[in-house]
Phi, psi and omega in degrees: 000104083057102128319164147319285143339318187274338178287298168264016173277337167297346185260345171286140186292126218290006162239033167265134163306144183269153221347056124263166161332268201311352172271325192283301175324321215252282177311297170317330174268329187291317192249032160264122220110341182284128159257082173281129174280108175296317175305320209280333181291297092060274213284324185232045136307153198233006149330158164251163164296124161306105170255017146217165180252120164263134157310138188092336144243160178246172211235179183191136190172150173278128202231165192211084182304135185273007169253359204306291212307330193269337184281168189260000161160176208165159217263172177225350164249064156268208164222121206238125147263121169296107174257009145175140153320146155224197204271356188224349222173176173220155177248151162202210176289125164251132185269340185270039167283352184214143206264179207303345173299298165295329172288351181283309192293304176307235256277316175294004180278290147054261179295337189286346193247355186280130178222196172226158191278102177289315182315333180277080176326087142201170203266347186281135184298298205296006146279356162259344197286132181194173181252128195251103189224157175207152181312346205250294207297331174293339209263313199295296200286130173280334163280028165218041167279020215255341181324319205327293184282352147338327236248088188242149187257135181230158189251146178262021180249355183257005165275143177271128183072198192253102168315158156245158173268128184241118167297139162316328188296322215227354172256026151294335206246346188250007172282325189275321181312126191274083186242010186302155166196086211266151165224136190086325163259148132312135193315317187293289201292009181252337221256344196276274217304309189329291206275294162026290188287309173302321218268353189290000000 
């Protein structure tokens, strides 16, 4: 059975560019209004189970924070580009911290960071394909301030279950996707602080 993800990458128009603006765009309209259920997405994905987290790609995995008491609210699906690994976890991008409008303006910048990887062995491109970014180069550049409130740190002892890895092929759409799942706020009230926080 045609995922989702295969499904609405079969609906782009062969003359939108794959990880442009007009794609990320495209996708924001085509899937609003849309309701994913994250188990039912989870169970019936054509995704793979992560067996590393790489700096430069994004994940999607169920998180349980080992801080959720002390925070003022948090995502419990996100969807994260890594911009660098540690000894426990990685901190990177959770995009659905910001609404989907701004993540089009963040990520077609991004894309401007995208190389291929020589460390990687494979003959397939978009497995070699990542975003080469680091905290100092987000911080510095002004057309990626949308970063801020993005910018979260996760324990791989606090995911639950098997991340999946999301292919380049699939994150305009998984960028887009409303698969968010905030606790203690609203969805409103977290996209009010997010921009708050860039324009303060």
């Amino acid at each position: 059975m045609e995922s989702l993800l295969e499904r609405l990458a079969n609906q782009t128009p062969s003359e939108t560019r794959e990880r442009s603006e007009e794609a990320l765009n495209f996708f924001r309209k085509e899937v609003r209004g849309l309701r994913v259920n994250p188990t039912s997405f989870y169970k019936q994905t054509n995704l793979n189970k992560a067996k590393r987290y790489l700096a430069g790609r994004m994940y999607t995995f169920f998180y349980n924070p080992k801080t959720k008491d002390k925070l003022p609210y948090y995502d419990t699906f996100p969807v994260v580009l890594i911009i660098e690994t540690t000894g426990n976890g990685f901190v990177g991008l959770n995009l659905h911290y910001i609404p989907p409008r701004y993540r089009v303006k963040l990520l077609s910048q991004l894309y401007d960071f995208v190389i291929e990887d020589p460390d990687i062995e494979s003959d397939d491109e978009d497995m070699k394909t990542k975003v080469k970014m680091s905290y100092e180069l987000l911080q510095s550049t002004a057309k990626l301030k949308f970063f801020r409130p993005c910018y979260k740190k996760y324990l791989t002892s606090h995911i639950e279950g098997r991340a999946l890895e999301i292919t380049p092929q699939y994150w305009d759409i998984m960028a887009m996707l409303p698969t968010a799942q905030f606790k203690k706020k609203t969805i409103k009230e977290v996209y009010g602080e997010s921009i708050r926080s860039v324009n303060g």
